[in-house]
Structures are given as C-alpha cells and as structure tokens.
Coordinates of C-alpha atoms in Angstrom, one line a residue:
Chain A
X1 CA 47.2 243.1 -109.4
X2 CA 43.5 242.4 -110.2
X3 CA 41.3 245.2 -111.3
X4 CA 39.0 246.2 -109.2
X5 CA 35.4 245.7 -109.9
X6 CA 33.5 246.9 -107.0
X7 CA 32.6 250.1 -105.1
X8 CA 31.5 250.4 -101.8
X9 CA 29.0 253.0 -100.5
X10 CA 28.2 254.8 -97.4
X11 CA 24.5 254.9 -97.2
X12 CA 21.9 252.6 -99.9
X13 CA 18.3 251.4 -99.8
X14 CA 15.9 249.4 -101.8
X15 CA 16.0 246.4 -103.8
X16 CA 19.3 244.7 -105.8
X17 CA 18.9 245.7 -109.5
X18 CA 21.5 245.7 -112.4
X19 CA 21.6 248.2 -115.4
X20 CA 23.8 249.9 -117.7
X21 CA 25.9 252.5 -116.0
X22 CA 26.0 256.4 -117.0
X23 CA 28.5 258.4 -114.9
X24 CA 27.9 262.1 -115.1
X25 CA 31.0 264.4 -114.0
X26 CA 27.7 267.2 -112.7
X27 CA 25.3 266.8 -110.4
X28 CA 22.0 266.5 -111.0
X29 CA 18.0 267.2 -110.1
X30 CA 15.2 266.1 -111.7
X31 CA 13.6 269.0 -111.5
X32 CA 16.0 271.5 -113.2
X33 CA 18.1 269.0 -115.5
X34 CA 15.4 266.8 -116.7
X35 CA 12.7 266.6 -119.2
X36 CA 10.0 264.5 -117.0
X37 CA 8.1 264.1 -120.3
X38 CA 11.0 261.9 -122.4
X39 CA 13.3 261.0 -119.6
X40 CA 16.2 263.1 -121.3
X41 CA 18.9 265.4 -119.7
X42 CA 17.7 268.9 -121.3
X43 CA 19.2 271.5 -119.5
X44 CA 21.6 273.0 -121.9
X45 CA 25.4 272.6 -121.0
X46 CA 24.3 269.8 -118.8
X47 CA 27.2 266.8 -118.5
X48 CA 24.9 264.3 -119.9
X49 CA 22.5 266.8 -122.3
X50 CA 20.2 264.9 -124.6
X51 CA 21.1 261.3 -123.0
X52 CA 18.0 259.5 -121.1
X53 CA 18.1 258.2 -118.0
X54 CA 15.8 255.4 -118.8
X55 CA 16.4 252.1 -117.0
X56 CA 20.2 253.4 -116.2
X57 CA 22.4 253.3 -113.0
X58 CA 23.0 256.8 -112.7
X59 CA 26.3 258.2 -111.0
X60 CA 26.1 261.7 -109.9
X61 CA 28.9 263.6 -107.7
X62 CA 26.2 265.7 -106.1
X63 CA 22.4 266.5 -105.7
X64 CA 20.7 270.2 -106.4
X65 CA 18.1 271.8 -104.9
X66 CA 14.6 271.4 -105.7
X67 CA 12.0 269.9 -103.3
X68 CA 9.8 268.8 -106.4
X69 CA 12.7 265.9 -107.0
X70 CA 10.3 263.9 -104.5
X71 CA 6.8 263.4 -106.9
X72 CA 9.1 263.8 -110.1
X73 CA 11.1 260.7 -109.3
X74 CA 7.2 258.9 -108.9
X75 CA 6.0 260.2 -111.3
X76 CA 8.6 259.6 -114.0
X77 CA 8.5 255.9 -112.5
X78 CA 5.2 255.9 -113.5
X79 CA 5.6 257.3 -117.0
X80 CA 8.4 254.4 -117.3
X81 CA 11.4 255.9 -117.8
X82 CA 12.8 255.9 -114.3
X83 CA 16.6 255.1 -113.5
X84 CA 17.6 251.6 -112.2
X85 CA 19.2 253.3 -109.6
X86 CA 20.7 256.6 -108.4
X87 CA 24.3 256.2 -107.5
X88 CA 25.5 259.7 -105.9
X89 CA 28.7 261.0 -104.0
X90 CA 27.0 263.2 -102.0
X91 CA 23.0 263.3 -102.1
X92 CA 20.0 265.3 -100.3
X93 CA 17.4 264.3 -98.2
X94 CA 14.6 265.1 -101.0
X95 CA 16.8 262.4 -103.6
X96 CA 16.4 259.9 -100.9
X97 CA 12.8 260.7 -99.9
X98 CA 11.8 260.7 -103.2
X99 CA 14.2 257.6 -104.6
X100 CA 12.6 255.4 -101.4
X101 CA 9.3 256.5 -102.4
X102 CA 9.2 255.8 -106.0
X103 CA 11.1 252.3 -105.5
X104 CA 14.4 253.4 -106.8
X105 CA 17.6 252.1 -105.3
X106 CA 19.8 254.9 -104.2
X107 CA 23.1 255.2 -102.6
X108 CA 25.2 257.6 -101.0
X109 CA 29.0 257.8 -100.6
X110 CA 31.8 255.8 -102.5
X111 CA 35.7 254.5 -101.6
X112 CA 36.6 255.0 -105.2
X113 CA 35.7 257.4 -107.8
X114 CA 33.0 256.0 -109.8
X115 CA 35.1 256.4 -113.1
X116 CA 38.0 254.2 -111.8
X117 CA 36.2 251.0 -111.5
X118 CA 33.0 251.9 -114.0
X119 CA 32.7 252.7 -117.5
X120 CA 30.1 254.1 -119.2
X121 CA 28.0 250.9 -120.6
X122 CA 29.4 248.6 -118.3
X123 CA 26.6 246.6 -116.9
X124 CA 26.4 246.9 -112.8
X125 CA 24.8 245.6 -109.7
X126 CA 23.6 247.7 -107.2
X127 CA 23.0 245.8 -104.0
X128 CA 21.8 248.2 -101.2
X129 CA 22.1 245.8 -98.5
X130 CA 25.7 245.0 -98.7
X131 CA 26.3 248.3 -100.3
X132 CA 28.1 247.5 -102.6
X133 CA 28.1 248.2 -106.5
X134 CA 29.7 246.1 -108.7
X135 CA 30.5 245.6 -112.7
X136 CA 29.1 242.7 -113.9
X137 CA 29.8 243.0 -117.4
X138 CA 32.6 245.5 -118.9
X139 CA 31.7 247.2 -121.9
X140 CA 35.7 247.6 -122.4
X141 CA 36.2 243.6 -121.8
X142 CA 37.6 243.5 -125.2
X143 CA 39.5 246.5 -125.5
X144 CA 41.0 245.8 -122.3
X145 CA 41.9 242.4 -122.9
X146 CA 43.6 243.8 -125.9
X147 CA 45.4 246.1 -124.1
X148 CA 46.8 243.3 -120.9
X149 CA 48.0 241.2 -124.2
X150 CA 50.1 244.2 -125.9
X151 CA 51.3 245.3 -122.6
X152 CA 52.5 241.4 -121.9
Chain B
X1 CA 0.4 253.4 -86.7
X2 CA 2.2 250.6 -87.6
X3 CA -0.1 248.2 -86.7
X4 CA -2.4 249.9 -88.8
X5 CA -4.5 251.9 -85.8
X6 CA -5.2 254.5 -87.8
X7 CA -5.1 252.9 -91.4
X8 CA -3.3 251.6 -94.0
X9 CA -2.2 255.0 -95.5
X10 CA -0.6 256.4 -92.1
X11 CA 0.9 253.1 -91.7
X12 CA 2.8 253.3 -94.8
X13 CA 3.2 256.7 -94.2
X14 CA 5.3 255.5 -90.7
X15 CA 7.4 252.9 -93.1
X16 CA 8.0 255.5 -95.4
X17 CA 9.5 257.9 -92.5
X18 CA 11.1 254.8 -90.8
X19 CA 13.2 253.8 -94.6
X20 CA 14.2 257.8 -94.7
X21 CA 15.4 257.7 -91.0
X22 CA 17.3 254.2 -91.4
X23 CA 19.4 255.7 -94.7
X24 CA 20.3 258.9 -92.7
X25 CA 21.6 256.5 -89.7
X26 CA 18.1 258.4 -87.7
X27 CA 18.1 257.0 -83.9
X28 CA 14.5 258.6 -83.4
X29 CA 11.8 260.9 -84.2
X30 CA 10.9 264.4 -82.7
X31 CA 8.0 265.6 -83.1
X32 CA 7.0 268.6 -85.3
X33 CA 4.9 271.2 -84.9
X34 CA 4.1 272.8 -88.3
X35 CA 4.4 270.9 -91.4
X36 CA 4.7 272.7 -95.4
X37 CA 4.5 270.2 -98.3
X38 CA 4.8 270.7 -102.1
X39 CA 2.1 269.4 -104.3
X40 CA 0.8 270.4 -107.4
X41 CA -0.3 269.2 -110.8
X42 CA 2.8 270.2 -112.4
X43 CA 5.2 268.4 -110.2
X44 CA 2.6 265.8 -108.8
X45 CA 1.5 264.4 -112.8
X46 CA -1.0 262.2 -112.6
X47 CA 0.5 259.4 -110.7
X48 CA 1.2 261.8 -107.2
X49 CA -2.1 263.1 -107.6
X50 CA -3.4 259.3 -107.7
X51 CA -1.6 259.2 -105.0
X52 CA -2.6 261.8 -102.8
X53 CA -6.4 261.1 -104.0
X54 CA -5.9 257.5 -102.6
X55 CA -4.7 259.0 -98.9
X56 CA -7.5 261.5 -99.1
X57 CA -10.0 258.6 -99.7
X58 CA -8.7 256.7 -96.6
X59 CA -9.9 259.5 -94.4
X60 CA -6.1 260.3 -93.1
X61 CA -6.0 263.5 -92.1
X62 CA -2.8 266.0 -91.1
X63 CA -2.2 265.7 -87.3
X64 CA -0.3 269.4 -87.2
X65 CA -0.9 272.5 -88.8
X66 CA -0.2 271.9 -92.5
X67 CA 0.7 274.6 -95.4
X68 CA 0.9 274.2 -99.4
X69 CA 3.7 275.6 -101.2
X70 CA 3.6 277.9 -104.3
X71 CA 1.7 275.9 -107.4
X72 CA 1.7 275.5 -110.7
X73 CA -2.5 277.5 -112.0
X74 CA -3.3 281.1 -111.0
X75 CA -7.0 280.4 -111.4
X76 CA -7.6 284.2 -112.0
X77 CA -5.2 284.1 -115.3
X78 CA -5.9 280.5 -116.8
X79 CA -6.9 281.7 -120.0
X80 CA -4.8 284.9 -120.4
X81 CA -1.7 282.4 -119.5
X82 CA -3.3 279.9 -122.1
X83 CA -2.7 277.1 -119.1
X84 CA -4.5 273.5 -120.3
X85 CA -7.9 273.2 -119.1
X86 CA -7.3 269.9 -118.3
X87 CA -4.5 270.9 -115.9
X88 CA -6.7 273.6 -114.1
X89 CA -9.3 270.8 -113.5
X90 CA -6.7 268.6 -112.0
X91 CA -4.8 271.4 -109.6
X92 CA -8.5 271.6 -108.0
X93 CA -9.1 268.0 -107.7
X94 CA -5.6 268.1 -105.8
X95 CA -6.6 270.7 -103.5
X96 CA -9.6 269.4 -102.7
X97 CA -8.0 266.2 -101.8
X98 CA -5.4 268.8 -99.5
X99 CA -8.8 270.6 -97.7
X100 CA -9.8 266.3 -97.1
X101 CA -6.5 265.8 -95.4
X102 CA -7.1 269.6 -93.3
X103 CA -4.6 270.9 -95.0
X104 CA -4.4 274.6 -95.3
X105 CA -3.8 275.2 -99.4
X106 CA -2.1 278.7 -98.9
X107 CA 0.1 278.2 -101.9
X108 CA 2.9 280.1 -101.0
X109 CA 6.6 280.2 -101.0
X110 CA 7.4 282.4 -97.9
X111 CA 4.9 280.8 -95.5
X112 CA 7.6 282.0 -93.0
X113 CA 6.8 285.7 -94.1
X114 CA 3.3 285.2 -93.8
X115 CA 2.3 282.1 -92.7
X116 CA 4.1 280.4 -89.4
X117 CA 7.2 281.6 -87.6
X118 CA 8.4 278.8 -86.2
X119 CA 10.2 279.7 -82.6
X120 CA 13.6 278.4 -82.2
X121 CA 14.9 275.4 -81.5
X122 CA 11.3 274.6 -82.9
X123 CA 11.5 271.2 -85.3
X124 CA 9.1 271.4 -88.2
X125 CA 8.7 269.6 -91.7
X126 CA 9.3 272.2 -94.3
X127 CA 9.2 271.4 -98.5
X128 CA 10.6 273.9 -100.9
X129 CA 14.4 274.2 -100.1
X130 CA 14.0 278.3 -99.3
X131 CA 11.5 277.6 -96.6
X132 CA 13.6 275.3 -94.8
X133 CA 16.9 277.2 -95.5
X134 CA 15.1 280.2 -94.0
X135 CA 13.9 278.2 -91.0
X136 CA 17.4 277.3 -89.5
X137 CA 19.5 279.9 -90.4
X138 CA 17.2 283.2 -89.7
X139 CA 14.7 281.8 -87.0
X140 CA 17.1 279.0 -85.6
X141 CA 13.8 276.2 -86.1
X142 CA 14.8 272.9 -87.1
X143 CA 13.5 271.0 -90.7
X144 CA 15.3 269.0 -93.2
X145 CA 14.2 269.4 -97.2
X146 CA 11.1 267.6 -96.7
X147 CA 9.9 266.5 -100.2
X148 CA 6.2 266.2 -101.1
X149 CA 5.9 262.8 -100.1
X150 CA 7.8 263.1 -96.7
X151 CA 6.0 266.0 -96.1
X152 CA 2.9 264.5 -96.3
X153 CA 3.6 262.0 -93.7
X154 CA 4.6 263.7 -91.5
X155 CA 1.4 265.7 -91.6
X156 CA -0.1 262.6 -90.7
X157 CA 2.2 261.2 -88.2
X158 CA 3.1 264.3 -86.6
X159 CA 6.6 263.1 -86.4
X160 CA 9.5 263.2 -88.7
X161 CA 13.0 261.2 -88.6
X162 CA 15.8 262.8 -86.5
X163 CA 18.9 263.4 -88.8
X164 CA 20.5 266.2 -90.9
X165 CA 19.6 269.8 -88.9
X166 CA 17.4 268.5 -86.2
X167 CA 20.9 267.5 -84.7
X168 CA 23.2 270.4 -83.5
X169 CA 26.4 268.6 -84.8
X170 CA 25.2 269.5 -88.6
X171 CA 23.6 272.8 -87.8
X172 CA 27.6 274.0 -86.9
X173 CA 29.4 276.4 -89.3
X174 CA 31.3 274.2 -92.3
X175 CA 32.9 277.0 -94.3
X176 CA 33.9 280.9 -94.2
X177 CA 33.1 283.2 -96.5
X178 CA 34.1 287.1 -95.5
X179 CA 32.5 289.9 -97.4
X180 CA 33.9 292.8 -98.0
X181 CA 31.5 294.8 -99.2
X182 CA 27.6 295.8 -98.3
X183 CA 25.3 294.1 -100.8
X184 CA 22.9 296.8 -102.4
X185 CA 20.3 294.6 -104.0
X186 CA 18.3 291.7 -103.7
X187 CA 19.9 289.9 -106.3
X188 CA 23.1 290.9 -104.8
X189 CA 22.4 288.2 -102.3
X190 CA 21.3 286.1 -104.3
X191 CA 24.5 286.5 -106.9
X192 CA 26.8 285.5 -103.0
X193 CA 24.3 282.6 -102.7
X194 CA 25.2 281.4 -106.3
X195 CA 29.1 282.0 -105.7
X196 CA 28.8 280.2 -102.8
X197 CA 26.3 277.8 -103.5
X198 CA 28.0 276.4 -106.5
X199 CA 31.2 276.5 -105.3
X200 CA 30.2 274.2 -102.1
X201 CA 27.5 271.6 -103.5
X202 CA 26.5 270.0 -100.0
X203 CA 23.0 269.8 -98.3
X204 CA 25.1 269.5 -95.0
X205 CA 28.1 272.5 -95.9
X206 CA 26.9 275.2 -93.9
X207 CA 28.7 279.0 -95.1
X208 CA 29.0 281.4 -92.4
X209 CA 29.3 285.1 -93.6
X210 CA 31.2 287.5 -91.8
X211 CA 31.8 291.2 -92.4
X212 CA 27.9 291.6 -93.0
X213 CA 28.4 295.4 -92.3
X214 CA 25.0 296.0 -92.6
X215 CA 21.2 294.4 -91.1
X216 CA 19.9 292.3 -93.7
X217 CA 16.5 292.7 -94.2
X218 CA 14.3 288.9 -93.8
X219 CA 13.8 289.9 -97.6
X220 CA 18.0 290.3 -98.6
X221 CA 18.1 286.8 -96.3
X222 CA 15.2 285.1 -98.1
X223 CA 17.0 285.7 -101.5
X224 CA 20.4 285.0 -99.9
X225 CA 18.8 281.5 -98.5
X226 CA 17.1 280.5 -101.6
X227 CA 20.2 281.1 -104.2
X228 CA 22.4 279.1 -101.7
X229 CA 19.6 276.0 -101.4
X230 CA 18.9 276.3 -104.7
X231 CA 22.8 276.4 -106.5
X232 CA 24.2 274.2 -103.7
X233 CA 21.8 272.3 -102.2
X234 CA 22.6 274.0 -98.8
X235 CA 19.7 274.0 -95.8
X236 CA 21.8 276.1 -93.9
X237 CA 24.0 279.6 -93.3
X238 CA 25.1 281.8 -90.5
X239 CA 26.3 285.2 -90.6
X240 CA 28.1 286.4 -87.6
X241 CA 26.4 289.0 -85.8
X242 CA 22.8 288.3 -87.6
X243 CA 21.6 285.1 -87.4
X244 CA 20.4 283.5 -84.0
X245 CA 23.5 280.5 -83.8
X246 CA 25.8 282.8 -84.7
X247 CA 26.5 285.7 -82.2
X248 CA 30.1 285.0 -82.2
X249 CA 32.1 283.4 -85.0
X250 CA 33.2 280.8 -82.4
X251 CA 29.5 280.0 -82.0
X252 CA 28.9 280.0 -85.8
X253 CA 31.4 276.9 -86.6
X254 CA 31.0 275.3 -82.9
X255 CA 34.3 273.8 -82.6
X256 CA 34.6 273.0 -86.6
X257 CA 37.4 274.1 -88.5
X258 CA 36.4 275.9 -91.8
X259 CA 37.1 273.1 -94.6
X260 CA 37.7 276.5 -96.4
X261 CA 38.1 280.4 -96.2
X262 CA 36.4 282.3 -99.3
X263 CA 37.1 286.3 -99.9
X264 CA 33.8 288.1 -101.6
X265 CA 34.4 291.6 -103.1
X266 CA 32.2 293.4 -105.2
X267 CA 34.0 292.7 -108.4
X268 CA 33.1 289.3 -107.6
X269 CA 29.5 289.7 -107.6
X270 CA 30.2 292.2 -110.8
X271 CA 31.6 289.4 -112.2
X272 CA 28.2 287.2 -111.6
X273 CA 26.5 289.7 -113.3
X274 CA 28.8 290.2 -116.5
X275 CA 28.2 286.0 -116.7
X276 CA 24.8 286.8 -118.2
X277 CA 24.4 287.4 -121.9
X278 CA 21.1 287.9 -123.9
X279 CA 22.8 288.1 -127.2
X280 CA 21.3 289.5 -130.0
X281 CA 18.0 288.3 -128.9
X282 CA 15.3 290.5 -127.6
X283 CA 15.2 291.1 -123.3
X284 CA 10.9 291.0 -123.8
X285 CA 10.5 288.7 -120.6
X286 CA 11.2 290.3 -117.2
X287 CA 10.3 288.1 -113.7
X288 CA 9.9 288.8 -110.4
X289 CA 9.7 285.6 -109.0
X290 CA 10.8 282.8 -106.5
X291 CA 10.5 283.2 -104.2
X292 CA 7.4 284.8 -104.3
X293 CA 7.5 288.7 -103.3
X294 CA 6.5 289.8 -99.8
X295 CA 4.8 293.2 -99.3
X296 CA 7.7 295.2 -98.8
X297 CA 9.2 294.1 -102.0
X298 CA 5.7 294.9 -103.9
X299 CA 6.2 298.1 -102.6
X300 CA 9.5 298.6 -103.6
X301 CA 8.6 297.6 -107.6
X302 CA 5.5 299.6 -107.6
X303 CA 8.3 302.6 -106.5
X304 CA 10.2 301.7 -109.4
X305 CA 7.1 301.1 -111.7
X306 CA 5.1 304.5 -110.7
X307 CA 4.6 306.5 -113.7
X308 CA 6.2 304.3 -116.2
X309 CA 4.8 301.5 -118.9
X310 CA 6.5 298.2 -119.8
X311 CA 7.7 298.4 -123.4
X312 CA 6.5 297.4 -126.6
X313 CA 6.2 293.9 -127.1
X314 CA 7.3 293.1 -123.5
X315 CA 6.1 290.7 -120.6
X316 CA 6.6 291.5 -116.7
X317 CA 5.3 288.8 -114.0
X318 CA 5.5 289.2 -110.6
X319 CA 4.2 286.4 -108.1
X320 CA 3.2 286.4 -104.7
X321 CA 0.8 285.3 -102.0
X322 CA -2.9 285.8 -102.4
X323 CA -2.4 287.4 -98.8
X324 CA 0.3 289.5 -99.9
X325 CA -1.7 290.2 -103.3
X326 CA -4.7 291.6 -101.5
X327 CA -2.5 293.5 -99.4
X328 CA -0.7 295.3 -102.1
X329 CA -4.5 295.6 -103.5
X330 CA -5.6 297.9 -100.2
X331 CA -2.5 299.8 -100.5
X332 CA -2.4 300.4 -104.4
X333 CA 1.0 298.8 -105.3
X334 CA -1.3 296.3 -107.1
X335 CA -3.1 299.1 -109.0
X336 CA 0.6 301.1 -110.0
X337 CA 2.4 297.7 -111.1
X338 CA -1.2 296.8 -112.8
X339 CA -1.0 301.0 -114.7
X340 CA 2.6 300.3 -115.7
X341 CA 1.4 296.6 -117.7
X342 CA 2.8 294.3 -114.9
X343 CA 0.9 291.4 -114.3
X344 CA 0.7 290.2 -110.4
X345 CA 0.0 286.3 -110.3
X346 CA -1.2 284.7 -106.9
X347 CA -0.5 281.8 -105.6
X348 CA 2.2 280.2 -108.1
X349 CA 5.8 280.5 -108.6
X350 CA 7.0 281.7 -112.2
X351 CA 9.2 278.4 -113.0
X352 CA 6.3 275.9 -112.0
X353 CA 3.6 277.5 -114.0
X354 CA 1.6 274.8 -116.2
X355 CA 2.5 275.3 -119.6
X356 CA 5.4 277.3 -119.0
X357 CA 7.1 275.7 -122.3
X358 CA 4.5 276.3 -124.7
X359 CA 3.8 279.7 -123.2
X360 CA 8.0 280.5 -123.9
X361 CA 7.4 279.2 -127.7
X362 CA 3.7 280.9 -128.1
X363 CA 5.4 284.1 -126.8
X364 CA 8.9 284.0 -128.6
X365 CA 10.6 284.5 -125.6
X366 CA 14.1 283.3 -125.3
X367 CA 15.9 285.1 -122.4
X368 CA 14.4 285.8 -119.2
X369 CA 15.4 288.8 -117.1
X370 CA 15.0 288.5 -113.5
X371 CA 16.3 289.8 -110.2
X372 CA 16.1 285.9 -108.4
X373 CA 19.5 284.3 -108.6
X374 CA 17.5 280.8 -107.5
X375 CA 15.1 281.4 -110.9
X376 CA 18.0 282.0 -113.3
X377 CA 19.6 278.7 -111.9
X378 CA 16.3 276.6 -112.1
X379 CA 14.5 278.1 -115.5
X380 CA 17.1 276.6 -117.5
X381 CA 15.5 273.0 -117.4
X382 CA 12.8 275.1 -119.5
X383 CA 15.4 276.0 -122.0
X384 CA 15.4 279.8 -121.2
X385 CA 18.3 282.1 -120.8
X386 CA 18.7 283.1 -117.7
X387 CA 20.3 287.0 -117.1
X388 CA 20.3 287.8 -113.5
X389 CA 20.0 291.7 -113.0
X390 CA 19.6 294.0 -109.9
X391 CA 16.3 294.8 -109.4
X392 CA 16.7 298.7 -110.6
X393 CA 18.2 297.4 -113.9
X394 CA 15.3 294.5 -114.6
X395 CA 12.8 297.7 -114.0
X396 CA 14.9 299.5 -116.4
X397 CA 14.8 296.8 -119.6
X398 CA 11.5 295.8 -118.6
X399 CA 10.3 299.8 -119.8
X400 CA 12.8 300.0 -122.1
X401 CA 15.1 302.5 -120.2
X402 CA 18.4 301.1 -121.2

C-alpha cells in the first residue's frame, strides 16, 4: 500500500505556502512559550525548548491561553521570524485572530496524527483552500528507501 | 463598511471580522454592546503600535463602549522598576492613539469587577482570557477570546462574528468534575483550575463543578476562571447551584454527556502544591498578581500585612486597578501594605511588565512566590520558577515567617 503523504484538516485560512515541518508533542502560545525577541521556544521543559520557529510549519496538538497571542504573532511577523504556518489539532479563537491578521496560514483539525504522515524536516505544503497538507519532500526519502529495499 | 463608508480602516476591520467568522463556520454577526481589547507596548512592539497609530490617524473611532486591559508601565514606578524610557514614551503614544479611537484606557484586568457587568445573555467582545471566562460562566454574557486585533474591530464595527459561546450549543456543560472538599484559598481555586485546565486543553471543553459546598465569592470565581483559561485554554465553566446556566446539573451539560467524570479531593490540590520547588535558591520575590486584585482582596493582604515588614532582601508586588488603588488609598490598605514594604502597582499586570527580564537578572531573583495559579503557569516564558502558595503562606515567606 502507498504511504500516505497528505493530511486533511478541519478548518484553514490564508495563502498556500511550503516550509520545513516541526511537530511538537505540547501545545503552544506565543505568549508564554516564546521568546518574541529570537523566535525560540524558551520556556523551560517546553517540547520544542531552544528550537526556533522561524519560517517553519508548526504542528501543535493544542493552543493555551493568552490573549496577547493576537499582536505577538504581528509583531514577530514583523521582526521576521514568523512561522510558515500554524498547523494545530485543536486551536483558539485568539491563534486564529491573530494567525489571519498577521498573514499566517493556520489550520485546525486533522484525519491523521501529524506524526504518521510528517517528519520532522520533511518539507510540506499547506494549502488552506483545499485543506489539505501535504509532504513534498521527505527528509527520511533515503532512509526509507533503504528500509522498502531490506524489507523486499 | 465594506464599501468603505466609513473608511479604509473599518473596512478592513469588517474583512478582518468576516476571515475570523468564515474559519469558525460563523453564519452571522450579533452585535455587542461593550467591547475590552489588549494593547500595550509590550505585547503591541512596534509594528501593533504602527498599527493602531495608522487606525487612530484615519479618524476611526470605537462605536461601543470600549475598555483597555492591564499594561505593561506603571507610570508612577518607571524609574524605581528601572522600565526603558523608551518603552514609557511609547505606552503613552499608544494610549493616546486609544483616547483618538474613544477608547476608555482603564488598564485593568477585572473590568468586570469594576468596570462593566455585562447582563446576561448580553454578547460582548472581551480580550484577556479571564475577562471573558468570567463573562459566560459567572454573569451568563456572551464573548469569545477576542484578541487585540479582533477586539479592536469590533470596537469599530460594533459587531463581532457569531461562533464559539455566542451559540448556546458550545456554552453546554463538556465534562464533570465533583469536588469533595470546600476550597479555603484563592489559590485553591486556582490550583482546581490548573488540574482541570491542563488535564482538558480545549477553548470549547466546558467543566462543570459539582459538590461546591460552599458560595464562591466573584474573587474565589475570578481565580477559578483565570487558572482554567489560562492552563487549558477554556472560556467557559459551570458549577451546579452557582453559576446562572447551571441551576440544575441537567441544565449545566444540556443534553451532553460528560466526555469524562473527574474526582477532586484535597490531597489532590495538596498535591498541586507539593509540585512546586524553590530549591536551594532564595524565596526573595513574592506576587500578588493576575489578575489584578479587587478591593476585597487588598483588604484581605493588608489583614495579613498589618504589623509586619517584608524581609531582608525581599520583593512583594501587588497589582491592581488605579480605581481599586485609590480605593484601598481612602481606606488605608494602601498605607498598611505600603508600612509592611509592599509595593502596590496600578494599572499593569506583574507578568507583562516592561523589562520584566532584566528586572529578574538586575534583582537575582530566580523563583517567584505567588498565590495566582494563572501567573505561575504564564511567568515561566520569563524563565522564573514558579511556586504557587496559599495566600496565608506567600504572606508568611514574604516576612520571613517560615
């Protein structure tokens, strides 16, 4: 059976963009998990400490609280180190609010878990309209073929 | 407004509401009454404040009574609190731009203790999660988290996308939780809201509480609210017997069946507590904080405060309202927490303070004592150690009782 190479989600707007996927197994806010002046993951004992978000399609299970999430995704836009996209199970009004008014794609909802189909690395293609995400580019491509052959 | 009538700014202002209300599936607006946005330097940086400046510029101006939230410069403190001059220079050019828009720049957290009780059934356009928590559960009005920027239009379109808890089908119970014990503390209602909060991460996973022996105070609900918003993104609880859509359990979950059925006892919360570790490092920050305090809870410190002094080599904040602040000036809480060395900021909340960062390295302060269960979840981004205490016991380290 072919692998499977795309996810579809519930809910998505903005524009198609493609970027190198970061699953996170927490949830996340901008606010209380991120350094808005580097673009890193800072809380301590957060999934993805010390990584940056920069120019990544983020997957997230769930959003926190925090209304500030709504200038902070503008303004870290605006510094340059804002996500591709935000990719997240479940989400909160103030991620979308804020996602929609920075110019970030952002999603809700997924048939598969993220992790199933997506690899950390793996280049993907968010595209809200058809809500759908898909892997362009695996960063396992090698190691997996490697793997079919042995297993053959 | 689309067609631009009343300009460019309240026409994008429309598309913005009109892209919210299309992702959440929205099939109209309702129109609010009463609208409470966040914006300040600290979480606007230079690009919101651009931002709102532009609007303010355009002549758009807030349709409905419009409130700020807590922010980020005490002007009173700028220099004892070393905050950037820069900063405080900025946080006035973004309230002026507010006052241009008629917006009312209160600063505060618990507009709904001091500000604007919505009625119920009442839709409104609430920012800051434990304003809008508060709003449904305890005075059955109707908001969604608003963000800054949603906020702010719908201060200038009067209207706000129909979705999430303006519908009745999401404002229905989601999961039980039974206590079994009466919560003696503050942040014994907020240590529930973190068990439950964390346990449950969805903005639409509504708890109801039964066996609430006991009338919650809008203070014990305000920290309940704000730990539950805050560790699991919730806008919404009931407990049976208190809050106004929840007279009966029945009416609490509306027809739903509890996705699950959680036991509280005090060992529980005991157990929330014994979660919190200082280490060998000093306990020479103690906070009072987020929300900020109402007058009754002013009162209640100052109690605790009379007659003592905060250690050696120890801080003790406290924020509230400037209303609230010149209240517990007339009746001399102020002066009592003032004679014991707390300091009372106005108009800020502890964890958005400008310069927080460098004022945790100038000070050497590492762990952060605090009776909010919401500030020990969110102070972490500033790499502090949180340790959540009852209110009693963050009196008692604070003058070096224990």
């Amino acid at each position: 059976m072919a692998e499977r190479n795309t996810i579809s989600v519930k809910r998505a707007h903005g524009a198609v963009v493609e970027g190198e996927a970061l699953i996170s197994s927490e949830g996340f806010s901008p606010r209380y998990d991120l350094d808005r002046w580097s673009g890193e993951i800072s809380r301590p004992g957060h999934a993805l400490e010390g990584v940056n978000i920069r120019d990544k399609v983020l997957f997230f299970p769930s959003a926190k609280g925090g209304i500030a999430a709504g200038w902070a995704f503008y303004d870290i836009k605006a510094k340059g180190f804002a996500p591709k996209a935000l990719v997240f199970g479940v989400t909160n009004p103030v991620m979308v609010q804020g996602a929609i008014f920075a110019g970030i794609a952002i999603t809700e909802g997924w048939d598969i878990e993220p992790s199933e189909v997506v690899n950390n690395g793996d280049w993907v293609r968010v595209d809200p309209q058809n809500r759908t995400i898909t892997v362009v580019r695996s960063s396992l491509v090698s190691a997996a073929n490697q793997q079919t052959t042995q297993a053959e | 407004m689309l067609r631009g009538e009343r300009g460019a700014a309240v026409r994008e202002a429309l598309q913005l509401q009109i892209a919210i209300g299309e992702f959440w599936g929205a099939r109209r607006f309702v129109s609010v009454s009463n609208v409470h946005m966040m914006g300040d330097i600290e979480v606007l940086g230079d690009a919101g404040k651009g931002f709102l400046e532009r609007v303010a510029a355009s002549a758009a101006k807030a349709v409905c009574s419009t409130s700020t939230n807590a922010r980020c410069i005490d002007f009173n403190f700028t220099e004892r609190l070393r905050q950037d001059a820069a900063a405080v220079a900025k946080e006035t050019q973004v309230i002026r731009a507010l006052r241009d828009m008629d917006i009312t720049t209160v600063d505060t957290c618990i507009n709904y203790q001091t500000v604007y009780q919505p009625h119920f059934g009442e839709h409104v356009a609430w920012g800051d999660t434990g304003t809008v928590i508060y709003a449904n559960s305890v005075l059955g009005a109707r908001s969604n988290f608003e963000a800054g920027p949603a906020a702010l239009a719908a201060a200038l379109t009067g209207r706000t996308a129909e979705y999430g808890f303006h519908l009745d089908v999401h404002r229905k119970g989601t999961l039980r939780v039974d206590l079994d014990f009466v919560p003696l503390d503050l942040a014994d209602w907020g240590a529930i809201g973190k068990v439950v909060g964390a346990a449950n991460q969805h903005y639409l996973a509504v708890p109801v509480f039964t066996g609430v022996d006991c009338h919650p105070t809008a203070d014990e609900l305000k920290h309940l609210g704000a730990s539950l918003a805050s560790y699991g993104s919730m806008g919404m609880f009931h407990i049976v017997g208190v809050t106004p859509e929840a007279r009966t359990l029945d009416e609490a979950f509306g027809g739903n069946r509890p996705t699950s059925v959680l036991k509280l006892t005090r060992s529980d919360i005991e157990q929330v507590y014994a979660g919190y570790d200082g280490g060998d490092r000093p306990l020479n920050l103690v906070v009072f904080s987020a929300p900020q305090l109402s007058i009754y809870e002013l009162k209640s410190l100052a109690g605790l405060f009379r007659g003592k002094r905060v250690k050696p080599g120890a801080q003790v904040f406290v924020t509230t309202s400037r209303g609230v602040k010149s209240h517990a000036c007339q009746q001399g809480y102020l002066q009592t927490l003032e004679e014991a060395g707390v300091l009372t900021l106005e108009g800020v909340c502890f964890y958005i303070l400008q310069n927080l960062p460098q004022m945790r390295e100038q000070n050497g302060w590492h762990n952060i004592v605090t009776n909010s269960a919401k500030l020990a979840n969110i102070i972490g981004a500033h790499k502090f150690n949180a340790i959540l205490r009852r209110t009693a016991d963050c009196v008692d380290i604070a003058t070096g009782a224990v």
